[in-house]
Tab-separated table of C-alpha atoms and ligand atoms in Angstrom:
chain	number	residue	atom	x	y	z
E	1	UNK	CA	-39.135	-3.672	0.077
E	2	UNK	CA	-37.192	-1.323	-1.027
E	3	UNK	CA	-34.116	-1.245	-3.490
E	4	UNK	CA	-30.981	-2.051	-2.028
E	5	UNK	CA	-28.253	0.981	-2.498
E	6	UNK	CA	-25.224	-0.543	-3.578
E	7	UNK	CA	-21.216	0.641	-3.213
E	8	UNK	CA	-19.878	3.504	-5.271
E	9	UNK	CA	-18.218	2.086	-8.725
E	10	UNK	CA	-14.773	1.194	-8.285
E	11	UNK	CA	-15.145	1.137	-4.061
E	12	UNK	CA	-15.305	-2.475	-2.906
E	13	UNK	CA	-15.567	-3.817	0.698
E	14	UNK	CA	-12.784	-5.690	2.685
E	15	UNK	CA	-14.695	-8.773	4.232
E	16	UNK	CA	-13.595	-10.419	7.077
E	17	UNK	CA	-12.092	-13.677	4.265
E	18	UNK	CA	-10.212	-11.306	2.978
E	19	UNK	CA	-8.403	-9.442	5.947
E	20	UNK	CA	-6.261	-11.961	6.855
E	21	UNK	CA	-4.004	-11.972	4.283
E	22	UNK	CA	-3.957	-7.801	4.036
E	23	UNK	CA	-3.541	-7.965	7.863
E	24	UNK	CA	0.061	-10.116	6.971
E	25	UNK	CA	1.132	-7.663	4.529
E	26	UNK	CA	0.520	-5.215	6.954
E	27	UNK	CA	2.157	-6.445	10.118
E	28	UNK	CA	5.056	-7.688	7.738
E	29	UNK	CA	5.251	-3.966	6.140
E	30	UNK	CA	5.401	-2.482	9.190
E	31	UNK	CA	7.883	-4.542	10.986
E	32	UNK	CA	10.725	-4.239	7.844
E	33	UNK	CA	9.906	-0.443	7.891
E	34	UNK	CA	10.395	0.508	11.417
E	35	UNK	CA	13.327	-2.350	11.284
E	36	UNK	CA	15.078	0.663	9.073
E	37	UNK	CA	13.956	3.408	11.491
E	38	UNK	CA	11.036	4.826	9.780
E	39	UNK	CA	7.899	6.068	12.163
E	40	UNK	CA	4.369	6.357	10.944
E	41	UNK	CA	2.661	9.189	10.167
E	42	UNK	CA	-1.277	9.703	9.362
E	43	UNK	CA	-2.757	12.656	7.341
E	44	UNK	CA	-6.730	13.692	6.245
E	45	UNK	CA	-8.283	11.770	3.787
E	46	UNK	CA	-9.207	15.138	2.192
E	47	UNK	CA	-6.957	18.328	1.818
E	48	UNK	CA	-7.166	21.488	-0.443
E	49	UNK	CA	-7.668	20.982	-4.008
E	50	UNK	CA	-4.620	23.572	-4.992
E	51	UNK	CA	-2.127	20.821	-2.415
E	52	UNK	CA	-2.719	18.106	-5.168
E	53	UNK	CA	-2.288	20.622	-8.360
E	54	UNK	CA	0.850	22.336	-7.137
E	55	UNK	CA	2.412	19.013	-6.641
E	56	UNK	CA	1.392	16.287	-8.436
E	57	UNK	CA	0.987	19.032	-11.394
E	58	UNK	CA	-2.083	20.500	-12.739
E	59	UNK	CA	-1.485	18.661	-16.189
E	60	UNK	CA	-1.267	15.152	-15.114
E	61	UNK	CA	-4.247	12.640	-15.408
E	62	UNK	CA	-4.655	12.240	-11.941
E	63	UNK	CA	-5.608	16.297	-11.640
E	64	UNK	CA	-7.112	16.629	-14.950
E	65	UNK	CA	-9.391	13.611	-14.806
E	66	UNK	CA	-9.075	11.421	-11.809
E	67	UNK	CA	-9.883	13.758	-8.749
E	68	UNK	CA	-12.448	13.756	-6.587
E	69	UNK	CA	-12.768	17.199	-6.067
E	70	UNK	CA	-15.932	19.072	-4.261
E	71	UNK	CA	-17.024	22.535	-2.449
E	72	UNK	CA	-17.464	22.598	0.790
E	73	UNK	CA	-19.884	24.314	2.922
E	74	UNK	CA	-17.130	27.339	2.988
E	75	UNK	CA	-16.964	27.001	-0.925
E	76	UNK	CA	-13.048	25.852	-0.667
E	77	UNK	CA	-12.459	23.411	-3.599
E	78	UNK	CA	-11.514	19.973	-1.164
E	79	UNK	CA	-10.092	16.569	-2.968
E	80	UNK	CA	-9.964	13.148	-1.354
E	81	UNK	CA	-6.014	12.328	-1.198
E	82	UNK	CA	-5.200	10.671	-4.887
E	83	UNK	CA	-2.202	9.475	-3.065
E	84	UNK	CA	0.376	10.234	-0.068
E	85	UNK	CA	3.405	11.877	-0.799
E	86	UNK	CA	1.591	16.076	-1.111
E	87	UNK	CA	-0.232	15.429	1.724
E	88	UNK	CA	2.669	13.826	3.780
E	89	UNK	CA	5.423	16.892	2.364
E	90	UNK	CA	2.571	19.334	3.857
E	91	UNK	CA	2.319	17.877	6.882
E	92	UNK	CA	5.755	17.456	7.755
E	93	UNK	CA	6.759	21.326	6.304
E	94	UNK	CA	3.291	22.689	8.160
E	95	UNK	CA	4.384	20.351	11.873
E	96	UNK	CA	8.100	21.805	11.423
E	97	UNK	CA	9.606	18.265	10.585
E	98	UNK	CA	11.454	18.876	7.775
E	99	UNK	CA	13.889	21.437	8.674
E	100	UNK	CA	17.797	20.836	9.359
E	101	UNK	CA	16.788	16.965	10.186
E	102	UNK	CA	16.290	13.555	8.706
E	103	UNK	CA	13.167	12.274	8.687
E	104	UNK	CA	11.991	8.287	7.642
E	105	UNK	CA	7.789	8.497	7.436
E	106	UNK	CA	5.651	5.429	6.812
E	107	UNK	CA	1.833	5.777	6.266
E	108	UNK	CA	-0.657	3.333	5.708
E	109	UNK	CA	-4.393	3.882	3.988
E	110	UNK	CA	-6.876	4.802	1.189
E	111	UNK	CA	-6.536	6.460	-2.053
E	112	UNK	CA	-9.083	8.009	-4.491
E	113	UNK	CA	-8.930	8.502	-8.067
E	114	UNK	CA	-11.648	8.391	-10.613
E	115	UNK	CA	-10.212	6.255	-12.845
E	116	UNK	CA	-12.151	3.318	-15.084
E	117	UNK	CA	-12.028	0.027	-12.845
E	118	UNK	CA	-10.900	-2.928	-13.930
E	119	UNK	CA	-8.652	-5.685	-11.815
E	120	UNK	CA	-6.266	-4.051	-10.164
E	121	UNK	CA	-7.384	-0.418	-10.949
E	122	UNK	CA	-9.944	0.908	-8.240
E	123	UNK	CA	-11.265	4.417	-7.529
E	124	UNK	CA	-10.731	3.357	-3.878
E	125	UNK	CA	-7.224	1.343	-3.304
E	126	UNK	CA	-4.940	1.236	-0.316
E	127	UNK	CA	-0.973	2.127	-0.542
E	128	UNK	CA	1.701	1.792	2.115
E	129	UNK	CA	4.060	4.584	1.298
E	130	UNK	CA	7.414	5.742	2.513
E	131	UNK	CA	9.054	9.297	2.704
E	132	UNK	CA	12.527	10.665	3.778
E	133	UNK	CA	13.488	13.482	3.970
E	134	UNK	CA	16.573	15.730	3.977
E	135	UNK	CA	18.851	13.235	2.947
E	136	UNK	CA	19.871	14.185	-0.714
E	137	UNK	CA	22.812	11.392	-1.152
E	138	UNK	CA	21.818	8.453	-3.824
E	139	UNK	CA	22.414	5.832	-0.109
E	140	UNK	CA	19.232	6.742	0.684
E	141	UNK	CA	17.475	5.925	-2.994
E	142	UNK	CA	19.546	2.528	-2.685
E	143	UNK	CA	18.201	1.715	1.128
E	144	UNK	CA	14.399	2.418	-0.176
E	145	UNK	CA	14.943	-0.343	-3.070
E	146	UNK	CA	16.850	-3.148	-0.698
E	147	UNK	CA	14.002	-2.149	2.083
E	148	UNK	CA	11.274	-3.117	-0.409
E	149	UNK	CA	12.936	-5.849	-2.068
E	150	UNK	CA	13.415	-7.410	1.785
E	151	UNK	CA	9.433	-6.971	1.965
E	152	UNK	CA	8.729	-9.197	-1.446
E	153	UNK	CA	11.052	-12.066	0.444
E	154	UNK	CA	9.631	-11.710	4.057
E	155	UNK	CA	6.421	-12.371	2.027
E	156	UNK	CA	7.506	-15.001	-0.068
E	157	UNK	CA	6.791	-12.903	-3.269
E	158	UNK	CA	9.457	-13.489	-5.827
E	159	UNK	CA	9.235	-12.498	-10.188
E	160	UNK	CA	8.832	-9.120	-9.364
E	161	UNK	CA	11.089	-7.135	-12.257
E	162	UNK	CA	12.833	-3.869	-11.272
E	163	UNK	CA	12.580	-0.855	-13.488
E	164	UNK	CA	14.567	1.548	-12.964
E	165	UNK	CA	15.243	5.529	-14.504
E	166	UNK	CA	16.900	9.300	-14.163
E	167	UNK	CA	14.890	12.180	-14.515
E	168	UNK	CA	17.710	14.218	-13.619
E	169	UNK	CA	17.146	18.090	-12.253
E	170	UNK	CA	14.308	20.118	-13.150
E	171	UNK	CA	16.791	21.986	-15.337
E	172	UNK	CA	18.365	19.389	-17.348
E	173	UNK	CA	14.646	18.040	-17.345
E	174	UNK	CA	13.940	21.695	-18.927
E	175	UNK	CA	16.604	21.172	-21.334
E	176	UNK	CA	15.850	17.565	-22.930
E	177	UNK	CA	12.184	19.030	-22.768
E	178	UNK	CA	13.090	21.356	-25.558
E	179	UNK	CA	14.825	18.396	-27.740
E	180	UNK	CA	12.055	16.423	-27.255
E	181	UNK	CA	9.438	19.038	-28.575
E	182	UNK	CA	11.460	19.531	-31.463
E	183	UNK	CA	11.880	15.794	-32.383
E	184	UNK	CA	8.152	14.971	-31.533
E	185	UNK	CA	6.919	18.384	-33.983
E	186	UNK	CA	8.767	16.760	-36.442
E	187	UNK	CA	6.264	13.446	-35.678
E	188	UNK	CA	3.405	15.207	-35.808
E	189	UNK	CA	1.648	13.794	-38.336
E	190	UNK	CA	2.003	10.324	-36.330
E	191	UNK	CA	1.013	11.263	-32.911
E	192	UNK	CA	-2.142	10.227	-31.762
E	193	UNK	CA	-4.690	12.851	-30.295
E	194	UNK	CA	-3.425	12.307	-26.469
E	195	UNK	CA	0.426	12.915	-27.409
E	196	UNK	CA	-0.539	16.131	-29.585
E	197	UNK	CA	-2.900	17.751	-26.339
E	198	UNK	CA	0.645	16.483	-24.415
E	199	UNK	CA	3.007	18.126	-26.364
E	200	UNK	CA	2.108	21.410	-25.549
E	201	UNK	CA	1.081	20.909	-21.941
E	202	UNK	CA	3.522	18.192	-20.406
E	203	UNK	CA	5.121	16.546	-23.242
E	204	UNK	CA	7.328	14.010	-21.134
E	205	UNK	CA	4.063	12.230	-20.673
E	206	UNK	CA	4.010	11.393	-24.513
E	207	UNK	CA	6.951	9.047	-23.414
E	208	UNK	CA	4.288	7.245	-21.507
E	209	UNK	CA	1.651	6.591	-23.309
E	210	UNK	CA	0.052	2.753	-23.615
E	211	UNK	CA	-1.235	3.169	-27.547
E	212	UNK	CA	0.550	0.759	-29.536
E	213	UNK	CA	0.570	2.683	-32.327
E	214	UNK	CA	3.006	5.578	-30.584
E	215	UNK	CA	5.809	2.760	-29.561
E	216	UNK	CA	7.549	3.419	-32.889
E	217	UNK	CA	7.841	7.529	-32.188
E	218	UNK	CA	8.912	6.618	-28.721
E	219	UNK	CA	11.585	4.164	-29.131
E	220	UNK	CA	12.847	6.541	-31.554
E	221	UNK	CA	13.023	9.848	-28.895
E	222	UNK	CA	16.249	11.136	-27.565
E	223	UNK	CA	16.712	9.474	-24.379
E	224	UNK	CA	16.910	11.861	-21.191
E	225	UNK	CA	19.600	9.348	-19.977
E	226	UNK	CA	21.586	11.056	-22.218
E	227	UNK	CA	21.070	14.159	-20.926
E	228	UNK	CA	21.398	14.498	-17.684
E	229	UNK	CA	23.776	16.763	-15.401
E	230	UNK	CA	27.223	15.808	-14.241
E	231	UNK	CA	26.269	15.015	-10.856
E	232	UNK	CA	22.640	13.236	-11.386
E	233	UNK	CA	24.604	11.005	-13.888
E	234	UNK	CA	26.857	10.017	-11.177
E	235	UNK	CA	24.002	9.846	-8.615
E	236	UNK	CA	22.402	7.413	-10.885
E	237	UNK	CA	25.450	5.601	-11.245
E	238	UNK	CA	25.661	5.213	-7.570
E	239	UNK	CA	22.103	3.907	-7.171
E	240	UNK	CA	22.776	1.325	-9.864
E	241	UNK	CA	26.337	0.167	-8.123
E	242	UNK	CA	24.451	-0.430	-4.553
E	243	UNK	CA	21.980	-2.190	-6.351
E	244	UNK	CA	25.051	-4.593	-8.110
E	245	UNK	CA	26.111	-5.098	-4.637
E	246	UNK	CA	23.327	-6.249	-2.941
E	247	UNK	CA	22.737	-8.285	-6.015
E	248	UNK	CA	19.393	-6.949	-7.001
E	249	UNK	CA	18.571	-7.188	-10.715
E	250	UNK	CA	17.098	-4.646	-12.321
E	251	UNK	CA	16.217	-2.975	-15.333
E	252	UNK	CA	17.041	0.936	-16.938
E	253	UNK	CA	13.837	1.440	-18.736
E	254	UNK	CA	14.914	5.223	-19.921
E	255	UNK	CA	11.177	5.368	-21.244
E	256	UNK	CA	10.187	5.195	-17.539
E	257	UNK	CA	9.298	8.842	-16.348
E	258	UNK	CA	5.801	8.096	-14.069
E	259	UNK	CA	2.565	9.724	-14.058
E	260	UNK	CA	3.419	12.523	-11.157
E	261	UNK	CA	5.341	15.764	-11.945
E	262	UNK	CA	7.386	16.075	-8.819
E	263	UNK	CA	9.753	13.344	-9.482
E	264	UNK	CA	13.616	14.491	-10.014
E	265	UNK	CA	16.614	12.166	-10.457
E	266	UNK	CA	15.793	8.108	-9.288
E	267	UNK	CA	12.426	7.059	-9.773
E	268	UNK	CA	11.580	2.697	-9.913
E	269	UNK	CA	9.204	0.631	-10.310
E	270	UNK	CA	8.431	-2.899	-9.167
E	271	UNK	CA	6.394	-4.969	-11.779
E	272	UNK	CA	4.519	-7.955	-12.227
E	273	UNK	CA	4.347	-9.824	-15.302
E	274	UNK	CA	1.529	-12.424	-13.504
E	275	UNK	CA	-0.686	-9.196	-12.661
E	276	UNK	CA	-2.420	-8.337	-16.263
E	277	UNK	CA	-2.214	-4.727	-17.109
E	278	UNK	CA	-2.418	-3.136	-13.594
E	279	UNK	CA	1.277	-5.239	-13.277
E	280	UNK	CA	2.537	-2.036	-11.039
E	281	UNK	CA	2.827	-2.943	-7.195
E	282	UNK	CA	4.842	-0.180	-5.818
E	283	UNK	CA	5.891	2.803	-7.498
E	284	UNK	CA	8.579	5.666	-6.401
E	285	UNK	CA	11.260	8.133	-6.783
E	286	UNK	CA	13.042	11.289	-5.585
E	287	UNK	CA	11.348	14.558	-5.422
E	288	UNK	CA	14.123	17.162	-4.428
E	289	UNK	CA	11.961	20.282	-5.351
E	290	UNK	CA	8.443	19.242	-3.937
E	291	UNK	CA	9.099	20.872	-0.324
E	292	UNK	CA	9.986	24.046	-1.353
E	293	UNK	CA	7.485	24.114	-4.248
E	294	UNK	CA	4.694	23.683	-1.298
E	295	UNK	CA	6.067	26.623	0.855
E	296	UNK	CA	8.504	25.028	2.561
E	297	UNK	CA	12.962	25.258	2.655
E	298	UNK	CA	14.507	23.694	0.162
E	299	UNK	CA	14.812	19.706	1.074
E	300	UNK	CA	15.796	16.607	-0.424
E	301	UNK	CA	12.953	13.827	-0.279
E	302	UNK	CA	12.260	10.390	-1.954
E	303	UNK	CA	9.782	7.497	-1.475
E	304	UNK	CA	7.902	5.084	-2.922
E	305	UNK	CA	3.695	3.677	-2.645
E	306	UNK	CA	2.868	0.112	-2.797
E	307	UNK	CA	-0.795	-0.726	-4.190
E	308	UNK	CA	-1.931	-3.200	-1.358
E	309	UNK	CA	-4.984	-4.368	-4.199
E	310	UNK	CA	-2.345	-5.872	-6.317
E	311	UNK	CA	0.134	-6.610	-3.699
E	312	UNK	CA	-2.365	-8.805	-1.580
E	313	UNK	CA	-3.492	-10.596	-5.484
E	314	UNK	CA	0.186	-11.496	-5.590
E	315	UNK	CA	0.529	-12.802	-2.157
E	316	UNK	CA	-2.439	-14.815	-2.296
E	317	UNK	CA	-0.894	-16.676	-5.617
E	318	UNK	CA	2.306	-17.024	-4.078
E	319	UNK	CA	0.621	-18.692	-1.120
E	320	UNK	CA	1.159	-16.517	1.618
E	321	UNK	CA	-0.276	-17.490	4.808
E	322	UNK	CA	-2.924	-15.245	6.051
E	323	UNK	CA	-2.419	-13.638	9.758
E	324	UNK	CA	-4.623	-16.463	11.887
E	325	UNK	CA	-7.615	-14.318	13.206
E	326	UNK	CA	-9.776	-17.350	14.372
E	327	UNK	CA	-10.348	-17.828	18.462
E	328	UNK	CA	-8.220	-20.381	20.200
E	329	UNK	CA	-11.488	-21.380	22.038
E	330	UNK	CA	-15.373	-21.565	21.718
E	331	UNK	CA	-17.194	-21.264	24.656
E	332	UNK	CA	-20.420	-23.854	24.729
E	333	UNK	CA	-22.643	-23.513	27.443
E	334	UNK	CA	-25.729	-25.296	28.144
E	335	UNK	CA	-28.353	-23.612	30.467
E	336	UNK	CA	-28.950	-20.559	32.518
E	337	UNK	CA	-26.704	-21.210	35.396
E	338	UNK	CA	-24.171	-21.843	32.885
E	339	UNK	CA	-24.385	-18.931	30.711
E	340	UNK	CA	-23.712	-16.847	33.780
E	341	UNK	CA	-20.871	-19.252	34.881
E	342	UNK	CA	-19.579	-19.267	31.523
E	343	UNK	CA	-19.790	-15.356	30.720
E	344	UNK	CA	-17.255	-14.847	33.976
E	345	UNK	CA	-15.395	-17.690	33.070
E	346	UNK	CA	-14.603	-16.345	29.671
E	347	UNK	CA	-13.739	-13.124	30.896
E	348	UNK	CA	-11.017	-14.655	32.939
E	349	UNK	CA	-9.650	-16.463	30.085
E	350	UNK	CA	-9.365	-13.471	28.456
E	351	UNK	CA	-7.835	-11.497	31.235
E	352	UNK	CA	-4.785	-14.360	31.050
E	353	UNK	CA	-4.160	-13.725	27.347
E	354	UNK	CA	-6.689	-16.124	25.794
E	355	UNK	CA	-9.261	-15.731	22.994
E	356	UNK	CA	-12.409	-17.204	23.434
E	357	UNK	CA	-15.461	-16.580	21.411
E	358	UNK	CA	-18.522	-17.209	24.247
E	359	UNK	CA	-21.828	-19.151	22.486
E	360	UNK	CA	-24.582	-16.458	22.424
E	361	UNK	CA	-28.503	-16.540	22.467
E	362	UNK	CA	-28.589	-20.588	23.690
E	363	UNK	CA	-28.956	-23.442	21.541
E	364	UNK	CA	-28.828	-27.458	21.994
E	365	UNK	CA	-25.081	-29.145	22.549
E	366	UNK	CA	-25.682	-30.270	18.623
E	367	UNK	CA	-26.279	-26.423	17.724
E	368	UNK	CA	-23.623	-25.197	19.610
E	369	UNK	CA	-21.001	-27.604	18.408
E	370	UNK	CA	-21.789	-26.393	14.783
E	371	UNK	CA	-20.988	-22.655	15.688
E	372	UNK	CA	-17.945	-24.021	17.413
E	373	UNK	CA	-16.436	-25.437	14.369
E	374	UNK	CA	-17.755	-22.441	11.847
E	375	UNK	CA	-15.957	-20.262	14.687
E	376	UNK	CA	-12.301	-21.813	13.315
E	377	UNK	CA	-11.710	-22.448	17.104
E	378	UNK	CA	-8.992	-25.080	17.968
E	379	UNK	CA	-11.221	-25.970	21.232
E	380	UNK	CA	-14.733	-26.458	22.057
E	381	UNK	CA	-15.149	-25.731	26.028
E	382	UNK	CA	-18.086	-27.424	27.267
E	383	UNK	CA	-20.011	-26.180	29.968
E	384	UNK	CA	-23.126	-27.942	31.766
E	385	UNK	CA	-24.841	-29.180	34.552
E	386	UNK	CA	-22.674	-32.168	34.839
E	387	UNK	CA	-19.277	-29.779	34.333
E	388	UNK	CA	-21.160	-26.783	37.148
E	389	UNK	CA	-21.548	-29.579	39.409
E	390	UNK	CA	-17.899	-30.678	39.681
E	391	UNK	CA	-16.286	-27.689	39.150
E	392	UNK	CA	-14.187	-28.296	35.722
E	393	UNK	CA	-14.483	-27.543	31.927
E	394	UNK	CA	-14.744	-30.161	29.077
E	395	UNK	CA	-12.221	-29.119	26.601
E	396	UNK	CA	-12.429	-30.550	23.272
E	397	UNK	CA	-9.988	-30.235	20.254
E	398	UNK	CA	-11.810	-29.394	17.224
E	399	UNK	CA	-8.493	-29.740	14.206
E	400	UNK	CA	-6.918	-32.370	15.867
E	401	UNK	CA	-7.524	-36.267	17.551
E	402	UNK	CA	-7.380	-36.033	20.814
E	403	UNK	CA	-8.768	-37.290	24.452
E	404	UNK	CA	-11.239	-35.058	25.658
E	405	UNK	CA	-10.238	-33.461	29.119
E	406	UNK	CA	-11.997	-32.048	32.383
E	407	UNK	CA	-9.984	-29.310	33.619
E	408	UNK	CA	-9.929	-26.923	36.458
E	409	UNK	CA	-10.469	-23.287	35.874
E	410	UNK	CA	-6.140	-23.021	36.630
E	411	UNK	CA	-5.388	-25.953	34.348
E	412	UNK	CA	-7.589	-25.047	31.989
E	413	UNK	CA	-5.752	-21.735	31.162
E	414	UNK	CA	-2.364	-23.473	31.747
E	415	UNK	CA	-3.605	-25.818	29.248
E	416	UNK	CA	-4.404	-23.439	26.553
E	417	UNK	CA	-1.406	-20.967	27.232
E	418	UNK	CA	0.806	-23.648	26.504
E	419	UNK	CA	-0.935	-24.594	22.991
E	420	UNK	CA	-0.258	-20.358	21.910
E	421	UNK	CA	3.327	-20.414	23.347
F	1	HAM	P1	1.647	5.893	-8.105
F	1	HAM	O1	2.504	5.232	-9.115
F	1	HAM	O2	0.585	6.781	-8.591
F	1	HAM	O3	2.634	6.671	-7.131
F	1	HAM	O4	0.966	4.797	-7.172
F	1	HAM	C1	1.746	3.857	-6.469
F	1	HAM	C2	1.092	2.490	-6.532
F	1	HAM	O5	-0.268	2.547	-6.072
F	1	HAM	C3	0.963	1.917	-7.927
F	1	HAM	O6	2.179	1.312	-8.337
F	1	HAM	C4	-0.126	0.894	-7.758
F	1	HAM	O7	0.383	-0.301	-7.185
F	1	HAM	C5	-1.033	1.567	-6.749
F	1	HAM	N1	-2.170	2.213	-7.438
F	1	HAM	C6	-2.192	3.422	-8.048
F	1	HAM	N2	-3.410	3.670	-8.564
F	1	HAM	C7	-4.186	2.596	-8.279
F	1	HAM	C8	-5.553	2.249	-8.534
F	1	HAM	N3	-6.396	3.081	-9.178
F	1	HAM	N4	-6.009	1.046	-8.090
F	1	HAM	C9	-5.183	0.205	-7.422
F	1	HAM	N5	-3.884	0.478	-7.153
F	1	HAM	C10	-3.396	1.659	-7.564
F	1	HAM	C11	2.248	7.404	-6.051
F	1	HAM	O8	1.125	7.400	-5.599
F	1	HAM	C12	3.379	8.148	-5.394
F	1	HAM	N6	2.819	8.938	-4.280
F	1	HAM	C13	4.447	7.188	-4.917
F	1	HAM	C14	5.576	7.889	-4.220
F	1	HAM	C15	5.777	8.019	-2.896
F	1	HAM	N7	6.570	8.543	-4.826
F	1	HAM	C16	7.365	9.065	-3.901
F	1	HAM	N8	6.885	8.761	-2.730
C-alpha cells in the first residue's frame, strides 16, 4: 500500500461533528447582518499579487512573509486572498458599486496566510467580514460595533473585551510618524532586530510588536491619540459617545494600530482573554483612502473580519447549541418489495417537507435499528411484510418513551409535520 498524502500544514478539514456549530454561527451571522441591511457579496479565492501589496502594504507581514503567492501559466504573480477587504474594495470599484451610493457588503469564506500554526492561527481560516461604503460619518463606525456586539449575545458569547483606537488621517499619521522615528532613534540601542528593520520601513508596526523586552520603549512612545486632526479627534469622540450610549464597555488601547496599512481613523478589536494567544476574534476599522488608492473615486469605507476558528472555540465553551442536522426519520425496510415501497414512500415524505434518511444495501431488523439510532433520527419507520400487507408504517420514537404506532401514509406525514412545527 501506498503512503497516505496527508493535508497541507496549517489546512485542517471541517468534519461533519464539527459543522453544526459553524453552521449556527453562520445562520446567526447572517440573519443580524442582513437585519442591518447588508447584502452578500462573493469574490475569487485568488486575485493579482500587486491587489494585496497596494493595499494591505508591501511592508506588512502578511505581504512580506505570509502570502501565498505563485505564477501562473501567463507568468502573472497570483496570491490566494490573505483576507477580504482588497478583494471586496476591487470588486465593488471594478462592478461600479461604489460610486455616489451607500453600500453594506457581507462575505463569508477562506483565508490564506503562511503563518506558523498553532491553536487558533491557521494558514487556512474562515472570516465573516463586513464593508460599507461611502458613508464617512463616525454613525456608521458605531453601528458596525453594536451590530457585532448583538452577534456575541444572539450567540450567547459574553467576556469578550473591546479595544478600541484612532489612527487619524494619513497626514496626521505622516506627522506623528516623524515624532515617532525621532523618539525610537533615540532607543536604538534597545530595539530588538524586528523594530530596527521596522523603523525604516513601517515604523508604526514597532508599536506592535509581542517581544517583551520592547514593552518598556513602547509604553514610553508619544501616543498618536495625541496627535490627531481636529476633526478625527472629534470623530473618535463620537464613536466613543455611541458606544456610552448603548452601554458597551470598551477599552482605548492607543498602542492598538493593527497589522494592515489601510486603516485611517477607528479601528477595534474584540478579544478573548479564555482564547490563549490567538485571543483576537474579529478585527476592524475605517479605511477612507483604500478605494482611491486601488483606482477607484475617493470613498469612505470601514469594516471589520471575524476569525470563525476562534469564534466557533468560543461558542463551543460557552455552550452554544449546534444547528440540528440529524434526520427527523430513518427509513427501515425489510425485503425487496419493501425497498421499492419504501424508496417511493420516502420520496413523498420528502416532497411534504420531511427528512428521512432511507436504510441502504439491506440488513436484518437488528442491523437496521443500529443505523437508525447512529443516524440521530427521532423515528425509526418500519417497513415489512406485515406493514406492505396492511397498508401502514410502524413508527417508532428513538429519544423518547413512547407507544409505537401504525400509521397511514396521510397520518404518517401529519404525524411527523406536527413533531417539526
Ligand atoms: P485581521 O485582523 O488580519 O483583519 O483578521 C481578522 C480576524 O481574522 C482576526 O481577528 C482573527 O480572528 C482572524 N484571523 C486572522 N488570521 C488568522 C489565522 N492565521 N488563523 C485563524 N484566524 C485568523 C482583516 O483581515 C481585515 N480584512 C479586517 C477588516 C475588514 N478591516 C476592515 N474590514
Amino acid at each position: 500500500m501506498s503512503k497516505a498524502i496527508q493535508a497541507v500544514r496549517g489546512m485542517n478539514d471541517l468534519l461533519p461533528e464539527a459543522l453544526g456549530l459553524w453552521r449556527r454561527i453562520e445562520d446567526t451571522a447572517r440573519a443580524v447582518l442582513e437585519s442591518y441591511g447588508y447584502r452578500e457579496i462573493r469574490f475569487p479565492l485568488v486575485e493579482k499579487t500587486e491587489l494585496y501589496a497596494r493595499s494591505i502594504g508591501a511592508v506588512t507581514d502578511i505581504v512580506e512573509k505570509e502570502m501565498y503567492s505563485f505564477e501562473d501559466r501567463n507568468g502573472d504573480s497570483l496570491s490566494l486572498r490573505p483576507e477580504g477587504t482588497a478583494g471586496c474594495a476591487r470588486a465593488g470599484i471594478e462592478n461600479g458599486l461604489l460610486h455616489n451610493q451607500i453600500q453594506r457588503l457581507w462575505y463569508a469564506g477562506p483565508m490564506f496566510r503562511h503563518e506558523r500554526p498553532q491553536k487558533g492561527r491557521y494558514r487556512q481560516f474562515h472570516q465573516i467580514g463586513v464593508e460599507v461604503f461611502g458613508v464617512a460619518t463616525p454613525d456608521i463606525d458605531a453601528e458596525l460595533i453594536r451590530m457585532s456586539a448583538r452577534l456575541w449575545r444572539r450567540l450567547g458569547i459574553d467576556g469578550l473585551r473591546l479595544e478600541i483606537n484612532s489612527l487619524g488621517t494619513a497626514a496626521c499619521r505622516a506627522a506623528y510618524r516623524e515624532r515617532l522615528v525621532d523618539y525610537l532613534r533615540g532607543q536604538h540601542a534597545v530595539l530588538d532586530e524586528d523594530s530596527r528593520r521596522r523603523l525604516d520601513t513601517n515604523p508604526l508596526r514597532v508599536l506592535d510588536s509581542k517581544n517583551p523586552a520592547m514593552h518598556g520603549v513602547i509604553a514610553q512612545a508619544p501616543s498618536l491619540l495625541d496627535h490627531l486632526d481636529g476633526e478625527s479627534a472629534a470623530h473618535f469622540a463620537r464613536v466613543k459617545a455611541e458606544l456610552d450610549d448603548a452601554g458597551i464597555a470598551y477599552r482605548v488601547n492607543p498602542r492598538l494600530v493593527r497589522g494592515l496599512d489601510y486603516y485611517t481613523r477607528t479601528v477595534f478589536e474584540w478579544v478573548s482573554d479564555t482564547l490563549g494567544a490567538q485571543g483576537t476574534v474579529c478585527a476592524g476599522g475605517r479605511y477612507d483612502g483604500l478605494v482611491e488608492q486601488l483606482g477607484g473615486q475617493p470613498t469612505p469605507a470601514v469594516g471589520f473580519a471575524l476569525g470563525m476558528e476562534r469564534l466557533v472555540e468560543l461558542a463551543a465553551r460557552h455552550g452554544s447549541a449546534a444547528a440540528d442536522d440529524a434526520p427527523l426519520a430513518y427509513l427501515v425496510m425489510l425485503g425487496d418489495a419493501a425497498e421499492r415501497r419504501g424508496a417511493l414512500l420516502a420520496e413523498r415524505l420528502r416532497d411534504a417537507g420531511l427528512t428521512v434518511e432511507s436504510n441502504l444495501g439491506g440488513g436484518s431488523l437488528k442491523s437496521q435499528m443500529k443505523r437508525a439510532d447512529r443516524s440521530r433520527a427521532r423515528y425509526a419507520l418500519l417497513l415489512g411484510e406485515a406493514e406492505l400487507a396492511a397498508g401502514v408504517v410502524s413508527v417508532k420514537a428513538l429519544r423518547a418513551e413512547a407507544r409505537q404506532q401504525e400509521l397511514g401514509e396521510a397520518e404518517l406525514i401529519a404525524y411527523l409535520k406536527a413533531q417539526i412545527t
